[in-house]
PDB file of C-alpha atoms in Angstrom:
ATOM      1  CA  UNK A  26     -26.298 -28.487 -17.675  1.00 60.00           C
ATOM      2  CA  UNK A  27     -23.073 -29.455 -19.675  1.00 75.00           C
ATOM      3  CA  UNK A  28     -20.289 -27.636 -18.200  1.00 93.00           C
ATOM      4  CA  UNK A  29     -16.612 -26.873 -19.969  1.00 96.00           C
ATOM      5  CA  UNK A  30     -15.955 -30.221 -22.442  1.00 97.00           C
ATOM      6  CA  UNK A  31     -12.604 -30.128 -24.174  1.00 98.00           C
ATOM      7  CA  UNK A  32     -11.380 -32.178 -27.502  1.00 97.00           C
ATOM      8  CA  UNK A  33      -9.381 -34.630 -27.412  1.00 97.00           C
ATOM      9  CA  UNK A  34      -8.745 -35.866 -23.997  1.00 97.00           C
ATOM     10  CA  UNK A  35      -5.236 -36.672 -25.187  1.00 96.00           C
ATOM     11  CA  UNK A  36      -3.049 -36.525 -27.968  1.00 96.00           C
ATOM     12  CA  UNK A  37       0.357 -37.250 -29.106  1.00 98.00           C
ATOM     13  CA  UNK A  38       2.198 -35.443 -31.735  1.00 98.00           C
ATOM     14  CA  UNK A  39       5.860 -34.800 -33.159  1.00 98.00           C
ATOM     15  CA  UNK A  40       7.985 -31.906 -33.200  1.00 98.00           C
ATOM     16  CA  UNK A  41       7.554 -29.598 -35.913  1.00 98.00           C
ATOM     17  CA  UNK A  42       4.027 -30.033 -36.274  1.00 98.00           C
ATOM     18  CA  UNK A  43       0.562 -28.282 -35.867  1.00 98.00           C
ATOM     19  CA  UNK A  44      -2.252 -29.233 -33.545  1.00 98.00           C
ATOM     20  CA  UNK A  45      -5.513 -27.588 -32.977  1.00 98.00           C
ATOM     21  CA  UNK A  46      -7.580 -28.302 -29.646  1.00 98.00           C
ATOM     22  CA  UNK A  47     -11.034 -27.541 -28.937  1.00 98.00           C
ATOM     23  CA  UNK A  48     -13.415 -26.090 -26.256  1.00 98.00           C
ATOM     24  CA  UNK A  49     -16.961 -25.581 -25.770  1.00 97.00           C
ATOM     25  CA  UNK A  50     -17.884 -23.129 -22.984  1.00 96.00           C
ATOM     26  CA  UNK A  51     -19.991 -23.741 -19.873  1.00 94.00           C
ATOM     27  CA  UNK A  52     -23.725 -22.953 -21.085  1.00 92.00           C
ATOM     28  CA  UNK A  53     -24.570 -19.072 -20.894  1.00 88.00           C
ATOM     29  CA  UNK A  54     -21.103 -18.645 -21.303  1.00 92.00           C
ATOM     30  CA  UNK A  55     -19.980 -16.213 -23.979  1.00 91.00           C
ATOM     31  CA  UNK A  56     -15.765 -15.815 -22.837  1.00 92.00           C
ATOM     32  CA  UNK A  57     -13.225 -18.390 -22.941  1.00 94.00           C
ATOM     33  CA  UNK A  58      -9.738 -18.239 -21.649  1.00 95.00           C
ATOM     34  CA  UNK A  59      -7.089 -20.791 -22.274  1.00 97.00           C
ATOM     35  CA  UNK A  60      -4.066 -22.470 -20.119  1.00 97.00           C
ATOM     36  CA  UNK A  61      -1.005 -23.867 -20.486  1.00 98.00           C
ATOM     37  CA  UNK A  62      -0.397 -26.279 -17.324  1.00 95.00           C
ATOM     38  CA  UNK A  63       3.487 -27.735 -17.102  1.00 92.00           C
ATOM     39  CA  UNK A  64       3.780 -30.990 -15.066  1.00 87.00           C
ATOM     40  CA  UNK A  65       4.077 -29.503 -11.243  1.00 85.00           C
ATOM     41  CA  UNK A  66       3.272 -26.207 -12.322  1.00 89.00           C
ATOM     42  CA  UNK A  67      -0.376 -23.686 -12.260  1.00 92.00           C
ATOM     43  CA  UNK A  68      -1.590 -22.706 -15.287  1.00 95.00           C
ATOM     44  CA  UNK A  69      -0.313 -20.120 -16.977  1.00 96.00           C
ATOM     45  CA  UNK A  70      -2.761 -17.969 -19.435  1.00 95.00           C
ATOM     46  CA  UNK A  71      -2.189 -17.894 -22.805  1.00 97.00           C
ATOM     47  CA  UNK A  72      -5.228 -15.610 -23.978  1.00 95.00           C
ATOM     48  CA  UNK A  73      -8.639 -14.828 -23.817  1.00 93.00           C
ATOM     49  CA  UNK A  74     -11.719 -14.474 -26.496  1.00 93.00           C
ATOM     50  CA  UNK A  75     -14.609 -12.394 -25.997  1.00 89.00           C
ATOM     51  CA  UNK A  76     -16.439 -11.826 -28.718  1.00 88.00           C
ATOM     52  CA  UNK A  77     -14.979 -14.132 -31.421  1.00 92.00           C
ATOM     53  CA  UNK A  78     -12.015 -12.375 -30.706  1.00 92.00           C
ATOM     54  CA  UNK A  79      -8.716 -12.008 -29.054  1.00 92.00           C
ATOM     55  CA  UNK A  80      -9.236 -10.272 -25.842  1.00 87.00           C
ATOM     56  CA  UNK A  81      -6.304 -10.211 -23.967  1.00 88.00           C
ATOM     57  CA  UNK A  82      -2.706 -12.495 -24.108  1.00 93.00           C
ATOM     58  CA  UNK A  83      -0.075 -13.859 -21.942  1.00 93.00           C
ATOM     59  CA  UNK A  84       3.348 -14.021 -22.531  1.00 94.00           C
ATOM     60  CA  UNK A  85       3.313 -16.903 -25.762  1.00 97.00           C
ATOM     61  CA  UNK A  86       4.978 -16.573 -28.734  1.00 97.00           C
ATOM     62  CA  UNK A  87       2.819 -16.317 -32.129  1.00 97.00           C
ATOM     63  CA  UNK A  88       3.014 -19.898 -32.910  1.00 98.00           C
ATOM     64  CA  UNK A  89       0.225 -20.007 -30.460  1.00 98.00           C
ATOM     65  CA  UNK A  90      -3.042 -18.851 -31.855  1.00 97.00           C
ATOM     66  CA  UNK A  91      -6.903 -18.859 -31.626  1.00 97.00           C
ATOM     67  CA  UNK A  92     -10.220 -18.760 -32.882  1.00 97.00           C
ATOM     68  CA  UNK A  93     -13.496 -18.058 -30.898  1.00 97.00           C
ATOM     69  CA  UNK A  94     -16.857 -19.227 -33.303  1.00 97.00           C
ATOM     70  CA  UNK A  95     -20.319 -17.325 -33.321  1.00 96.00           C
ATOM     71  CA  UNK A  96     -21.334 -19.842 -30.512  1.00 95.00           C
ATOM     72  CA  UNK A  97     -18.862 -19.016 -28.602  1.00 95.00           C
ATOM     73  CA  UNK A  98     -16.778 -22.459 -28.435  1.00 97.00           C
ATOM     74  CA  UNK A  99     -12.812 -22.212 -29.451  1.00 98.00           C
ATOM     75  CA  UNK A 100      -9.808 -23.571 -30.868  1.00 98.00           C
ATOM     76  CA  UNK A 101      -6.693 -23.386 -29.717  1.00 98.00           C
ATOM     77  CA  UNK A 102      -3.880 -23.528 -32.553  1.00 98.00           C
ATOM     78  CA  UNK A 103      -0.192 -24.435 -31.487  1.00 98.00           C
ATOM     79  CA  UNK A 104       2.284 -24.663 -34.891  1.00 98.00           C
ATOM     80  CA  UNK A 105       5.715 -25.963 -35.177  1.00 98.00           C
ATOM     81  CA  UNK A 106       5.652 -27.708 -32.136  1.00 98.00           C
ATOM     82  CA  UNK A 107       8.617 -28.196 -29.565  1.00 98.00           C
ATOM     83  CA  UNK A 108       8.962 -30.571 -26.879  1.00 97.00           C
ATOM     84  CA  UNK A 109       8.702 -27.816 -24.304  1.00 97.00           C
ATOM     85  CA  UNK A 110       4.772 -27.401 -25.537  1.00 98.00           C
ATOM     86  CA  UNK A 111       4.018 -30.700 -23.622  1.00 97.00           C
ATOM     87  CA  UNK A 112       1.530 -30.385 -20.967  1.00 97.00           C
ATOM     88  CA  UNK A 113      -2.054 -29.906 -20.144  1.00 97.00           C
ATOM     89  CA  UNK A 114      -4.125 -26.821 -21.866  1.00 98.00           C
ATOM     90  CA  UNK A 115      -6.678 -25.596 -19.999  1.00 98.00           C
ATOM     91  CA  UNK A 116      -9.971 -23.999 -21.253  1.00 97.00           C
ATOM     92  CA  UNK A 117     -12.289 -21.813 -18.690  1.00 96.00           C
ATOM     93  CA  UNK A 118     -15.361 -20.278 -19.532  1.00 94.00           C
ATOM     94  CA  UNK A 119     -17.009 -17.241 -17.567  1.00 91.00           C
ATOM     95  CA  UNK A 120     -19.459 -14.686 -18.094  1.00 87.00           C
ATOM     96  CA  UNK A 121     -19.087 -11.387 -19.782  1.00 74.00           C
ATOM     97  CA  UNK A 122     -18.273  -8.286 -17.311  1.00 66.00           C
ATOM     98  CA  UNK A 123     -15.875  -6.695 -15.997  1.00 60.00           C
ATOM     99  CA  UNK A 124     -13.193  -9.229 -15.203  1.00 62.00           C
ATOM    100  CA  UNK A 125     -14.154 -10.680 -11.937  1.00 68.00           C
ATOM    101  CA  UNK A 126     -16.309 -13.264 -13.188  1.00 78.00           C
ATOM    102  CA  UNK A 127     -15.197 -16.687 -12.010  1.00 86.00           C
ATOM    103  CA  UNK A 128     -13.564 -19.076 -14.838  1.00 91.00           C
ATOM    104  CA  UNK A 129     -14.676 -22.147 -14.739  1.00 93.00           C
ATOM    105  CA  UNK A 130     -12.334 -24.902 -16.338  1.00 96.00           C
ATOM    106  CA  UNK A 131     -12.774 -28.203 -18.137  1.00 97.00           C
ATOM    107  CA  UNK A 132     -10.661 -31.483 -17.829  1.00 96.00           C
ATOM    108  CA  UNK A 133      -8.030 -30.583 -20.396  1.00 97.00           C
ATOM    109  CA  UNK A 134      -5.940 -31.733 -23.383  1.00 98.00           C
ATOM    110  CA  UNK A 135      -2.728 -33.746 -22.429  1.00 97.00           C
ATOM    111  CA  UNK A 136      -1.225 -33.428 -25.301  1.00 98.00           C
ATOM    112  CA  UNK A 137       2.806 -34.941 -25.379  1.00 98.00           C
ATOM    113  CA  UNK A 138       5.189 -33.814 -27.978  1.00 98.00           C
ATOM    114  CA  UNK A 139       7.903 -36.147 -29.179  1.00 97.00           C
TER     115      UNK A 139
ATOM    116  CA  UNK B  15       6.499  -8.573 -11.740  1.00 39.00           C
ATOM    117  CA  UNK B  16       3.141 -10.231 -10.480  1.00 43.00           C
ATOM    118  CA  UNK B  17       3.275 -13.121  -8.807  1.00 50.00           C
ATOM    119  CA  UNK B  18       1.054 -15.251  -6.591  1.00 56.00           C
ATOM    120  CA  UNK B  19       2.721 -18.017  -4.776  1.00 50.00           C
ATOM    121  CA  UNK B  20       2.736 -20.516  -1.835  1.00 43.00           C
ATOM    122  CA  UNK B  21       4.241 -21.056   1.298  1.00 48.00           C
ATOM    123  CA  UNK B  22       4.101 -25.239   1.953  1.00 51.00           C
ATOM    124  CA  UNK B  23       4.071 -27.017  -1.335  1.00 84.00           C
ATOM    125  CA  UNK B  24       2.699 -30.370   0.370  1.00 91.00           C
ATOM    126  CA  UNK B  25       0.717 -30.800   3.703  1.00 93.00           C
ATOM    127  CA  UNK B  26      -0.188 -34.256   5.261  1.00 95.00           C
ATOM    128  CA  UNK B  27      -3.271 -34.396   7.617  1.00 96.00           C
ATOM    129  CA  UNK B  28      -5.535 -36.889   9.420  1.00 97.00           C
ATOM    130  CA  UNK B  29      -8.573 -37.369   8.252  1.00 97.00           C
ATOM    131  CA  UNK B  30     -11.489 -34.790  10.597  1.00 97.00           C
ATOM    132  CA  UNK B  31      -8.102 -32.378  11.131  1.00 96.00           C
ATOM    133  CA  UNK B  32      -8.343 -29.128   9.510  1.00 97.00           C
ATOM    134  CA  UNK B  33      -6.585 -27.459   7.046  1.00 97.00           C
ATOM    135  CA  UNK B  34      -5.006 -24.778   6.399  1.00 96.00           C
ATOM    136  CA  UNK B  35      -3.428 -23.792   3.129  1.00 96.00           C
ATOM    137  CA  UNK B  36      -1.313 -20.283   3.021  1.00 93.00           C
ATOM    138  CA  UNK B  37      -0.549 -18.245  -0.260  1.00 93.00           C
ATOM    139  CA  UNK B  38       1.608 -14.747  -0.550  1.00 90.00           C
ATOM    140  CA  UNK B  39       0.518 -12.784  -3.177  1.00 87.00           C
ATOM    141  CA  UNK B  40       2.773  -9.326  -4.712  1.00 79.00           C
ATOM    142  CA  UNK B  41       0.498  -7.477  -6.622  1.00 81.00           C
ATOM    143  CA  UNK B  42      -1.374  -4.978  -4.110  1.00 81.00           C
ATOM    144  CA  UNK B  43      -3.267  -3.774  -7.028  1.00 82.00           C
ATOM    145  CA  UNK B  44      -5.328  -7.354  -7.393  1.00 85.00           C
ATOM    146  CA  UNK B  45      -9.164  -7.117  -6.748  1.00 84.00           C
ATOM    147  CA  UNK B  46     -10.184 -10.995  -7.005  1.00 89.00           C
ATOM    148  CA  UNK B  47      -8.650 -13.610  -5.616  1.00 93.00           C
ATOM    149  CA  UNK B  48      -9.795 -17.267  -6.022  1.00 95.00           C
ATOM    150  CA  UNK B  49      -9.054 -21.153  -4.678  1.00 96.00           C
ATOM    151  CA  UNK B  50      -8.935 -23.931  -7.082  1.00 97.00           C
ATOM    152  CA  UNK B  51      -9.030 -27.425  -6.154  1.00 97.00           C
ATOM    153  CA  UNK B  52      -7.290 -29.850  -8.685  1.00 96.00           C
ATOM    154  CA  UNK B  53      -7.515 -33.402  -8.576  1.00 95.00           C
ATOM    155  CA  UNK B  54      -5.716 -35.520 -10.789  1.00 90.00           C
ATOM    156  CA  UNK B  55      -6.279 -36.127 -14.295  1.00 87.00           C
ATOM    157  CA  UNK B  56      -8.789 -33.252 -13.984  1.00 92.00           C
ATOM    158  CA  UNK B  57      -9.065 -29.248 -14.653  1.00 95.00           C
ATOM    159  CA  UNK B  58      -8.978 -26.960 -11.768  1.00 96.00           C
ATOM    160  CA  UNK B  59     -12.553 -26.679  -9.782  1.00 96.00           C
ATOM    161  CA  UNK B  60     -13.371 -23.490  -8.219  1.00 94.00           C
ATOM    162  CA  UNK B  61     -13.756 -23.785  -4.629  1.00 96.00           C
ATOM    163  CA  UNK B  62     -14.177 -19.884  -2.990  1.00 96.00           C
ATOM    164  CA  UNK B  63     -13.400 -16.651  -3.764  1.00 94.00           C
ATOM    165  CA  UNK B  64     -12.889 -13.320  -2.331  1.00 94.00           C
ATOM    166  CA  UNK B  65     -12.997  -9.822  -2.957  1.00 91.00           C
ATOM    167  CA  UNK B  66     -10.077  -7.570  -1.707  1.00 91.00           C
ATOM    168  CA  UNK B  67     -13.166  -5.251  -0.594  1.00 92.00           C
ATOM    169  CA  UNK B  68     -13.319  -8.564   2.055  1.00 95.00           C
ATOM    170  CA  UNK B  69     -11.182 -10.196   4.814  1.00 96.00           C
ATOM    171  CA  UNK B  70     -13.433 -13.230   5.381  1.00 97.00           C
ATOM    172  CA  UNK B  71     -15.773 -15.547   3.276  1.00 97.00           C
ATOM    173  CA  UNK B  72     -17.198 -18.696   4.154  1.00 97.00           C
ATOM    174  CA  UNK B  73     -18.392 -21.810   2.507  1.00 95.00           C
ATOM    175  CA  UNK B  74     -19.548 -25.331   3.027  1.00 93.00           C
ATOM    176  CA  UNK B  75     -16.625 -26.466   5.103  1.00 96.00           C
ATOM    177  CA  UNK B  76     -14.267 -23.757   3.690  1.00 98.00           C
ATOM    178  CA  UNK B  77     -13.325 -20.706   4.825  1.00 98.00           C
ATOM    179  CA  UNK B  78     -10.858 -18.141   2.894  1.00 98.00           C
ATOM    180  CA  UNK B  79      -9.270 -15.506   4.699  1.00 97.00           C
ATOM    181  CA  UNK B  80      -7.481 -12.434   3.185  1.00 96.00           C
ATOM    182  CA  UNK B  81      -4.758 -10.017   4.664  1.00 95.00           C
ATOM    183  CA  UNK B  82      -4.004  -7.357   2.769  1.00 91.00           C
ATOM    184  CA  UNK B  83      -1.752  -5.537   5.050  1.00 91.00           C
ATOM    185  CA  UNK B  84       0.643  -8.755   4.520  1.00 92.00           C
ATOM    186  CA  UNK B  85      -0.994  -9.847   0.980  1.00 91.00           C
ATOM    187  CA  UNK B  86      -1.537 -12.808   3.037  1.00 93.00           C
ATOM    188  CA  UNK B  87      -4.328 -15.700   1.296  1.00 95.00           C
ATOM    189  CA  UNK B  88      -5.559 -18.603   3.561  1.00 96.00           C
ATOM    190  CA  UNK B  89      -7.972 -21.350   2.367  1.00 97.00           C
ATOM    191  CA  UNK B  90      -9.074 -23.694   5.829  1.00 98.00           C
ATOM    192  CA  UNK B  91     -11.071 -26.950   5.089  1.00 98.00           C
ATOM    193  CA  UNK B  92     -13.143 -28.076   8.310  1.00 97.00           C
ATOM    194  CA  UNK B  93     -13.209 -31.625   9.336  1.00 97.00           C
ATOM    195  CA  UNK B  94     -11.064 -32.558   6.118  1.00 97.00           C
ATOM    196  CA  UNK B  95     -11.769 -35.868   4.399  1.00 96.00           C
ATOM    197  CA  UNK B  96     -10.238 -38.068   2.249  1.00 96.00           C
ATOM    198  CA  UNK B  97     -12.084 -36.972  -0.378  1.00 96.00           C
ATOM    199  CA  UNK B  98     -10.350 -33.281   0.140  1.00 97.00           C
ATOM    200  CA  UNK B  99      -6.860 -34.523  -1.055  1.00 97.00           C
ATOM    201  CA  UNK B 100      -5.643 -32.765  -3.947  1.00 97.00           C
ATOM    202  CA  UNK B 101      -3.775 -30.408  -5.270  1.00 96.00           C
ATOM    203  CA  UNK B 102      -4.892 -26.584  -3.979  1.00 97.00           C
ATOM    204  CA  UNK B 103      -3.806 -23.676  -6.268  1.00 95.00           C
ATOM    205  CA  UNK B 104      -4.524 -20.101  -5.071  1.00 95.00           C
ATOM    206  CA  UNK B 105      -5.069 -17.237  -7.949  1.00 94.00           C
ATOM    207  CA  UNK B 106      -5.248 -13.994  -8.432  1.00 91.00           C
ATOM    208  CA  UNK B 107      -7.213 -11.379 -11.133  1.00 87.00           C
ATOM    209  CA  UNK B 108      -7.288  -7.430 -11.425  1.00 79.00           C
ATOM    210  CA  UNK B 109     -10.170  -6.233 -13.458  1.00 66.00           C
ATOM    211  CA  UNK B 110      -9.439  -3.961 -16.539  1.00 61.00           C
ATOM    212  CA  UNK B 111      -6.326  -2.591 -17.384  1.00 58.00           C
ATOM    213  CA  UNK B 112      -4.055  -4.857 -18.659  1.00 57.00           C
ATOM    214  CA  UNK B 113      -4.644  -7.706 -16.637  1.00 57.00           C
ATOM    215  CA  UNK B 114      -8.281  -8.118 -17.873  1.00 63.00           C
ATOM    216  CA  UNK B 115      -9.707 -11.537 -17.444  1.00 73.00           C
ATOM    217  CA  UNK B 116      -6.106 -13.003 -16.837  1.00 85.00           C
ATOM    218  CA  UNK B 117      -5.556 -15.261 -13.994  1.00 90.00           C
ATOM    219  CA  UNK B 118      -2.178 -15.575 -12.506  1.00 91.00           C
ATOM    220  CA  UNK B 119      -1.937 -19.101 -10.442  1.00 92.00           C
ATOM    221  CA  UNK B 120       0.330 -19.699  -7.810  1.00 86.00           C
ATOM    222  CA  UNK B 121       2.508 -22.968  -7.588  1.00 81.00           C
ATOM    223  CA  UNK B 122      -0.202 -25.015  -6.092  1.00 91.00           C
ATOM    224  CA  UNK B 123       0.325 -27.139  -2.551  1.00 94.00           C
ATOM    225  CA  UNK B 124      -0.450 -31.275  -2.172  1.00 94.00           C
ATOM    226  CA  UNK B 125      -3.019 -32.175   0.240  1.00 96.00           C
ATOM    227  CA  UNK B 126      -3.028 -35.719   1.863  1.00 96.00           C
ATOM    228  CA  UNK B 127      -6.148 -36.858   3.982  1.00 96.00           C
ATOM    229  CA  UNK B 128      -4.647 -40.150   5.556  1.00 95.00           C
ATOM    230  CA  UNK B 129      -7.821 -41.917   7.256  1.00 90.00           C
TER     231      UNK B 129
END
């Protein structure tokens, strides 16, 4: 049983411009959450999709954005990228409820802004 | 605001010591609260959790313990092994309202097993 995989494992971009990461949930799995994870920092949420769509969302700006598909994997869009967006995002996967289901995470995107 | 943090942000042991990892959390209204183990170059991996309808929960080798009079979280790892050293973030979920599904991590804490 595959649990959270996340696309790419790394990446390296410049300021100013757009990059989308991916997620595919744990199987069974229908909700996905995703993190933003500073060097020496915990995650910090950044919003949830339930449904193939936006559930609930943290304190980011609009440049970050996201999609949830019919099979319930997701993308996370960041645009106009600054240096402060480098760090490791985070997608968990749980099952539907009523918000104590435990989120399970995968490895992460490093991604590194220049 | 809501906050979930921690009280030592490394701790050293020896190898068959155990642990104990604290965490002080604000929000009296949480209902969930969770332990993450993080090891690096990886995602978080869920450890334990407990219900604030609990004090006590136990698992293979860990044991959290939660004080809601203080909003007090402990995680203790039995005979802790090398293996165990990582980085140990405690976090904290209300259902519904506007907190739904959102977990709020604390700052996390090092743990060194020295053999």
């Amino acid at each position: 049983d595959a649990g959270v995989t996340q696309s790419p494992t790394h990446l390296i971009k410049t300021r100013g411009q757009q990059v989308t990461l991916r997620c595919s949930p744990k199987s069974g799995h229908d909700t996905v959450s995703w993190y933003q994870q500073a060097l020496g920092q915990g995650p910090q949420f950044i919003f949830q999709y339930y449904e193939e769509e936006e559930r609930q969302r943290g304190n980011f700006p609009d440049r970050f954005s996201g999609h949830q598909f019919p099979n319930y994997s997701s993308e996370l869009n960041v645009n106009a990228l600054l240096l402060g967006d480098s760090a490791l995002y985070l997608c968990a996967s749980s099952l539907p409820g009523l918000g104590l289901e435990t989120q399970y995470f995968g490895p992460g995107t490093r991604l590194l802004v220049l | 605001g809501e906050s979930v943090g921690l009280h030592l942000p490394t701790l050293s042991v020896q190898e068959g010591d155990n642990s104990i990892i604290n965490c002080a959390y604000s929000n009296s209204a949480s209902d969930y609260f969770i332990w993450y183990k993080q090891e690096s170059g990886k995602g978080p991996q869920f450890i334990i959790d407990i219900r604030s309808n609990m004090d006590k929960r136990q698992g293979q080798r860990v044991t959290v313990l939660l004080n809601k009079t203080v909003k007090h979280l402990s995680l203790q790892i039995a005979a802790t092994q090398p293996g165990d050293s990582a980085v140990y973030f405690c976090a904290e979920k209300r259902a519904g309202g506007t907190s739904y599904g959102k977990l709020t991590f604390g700052q996390g804490t090092i743990l060194t097993v020295h053999p």
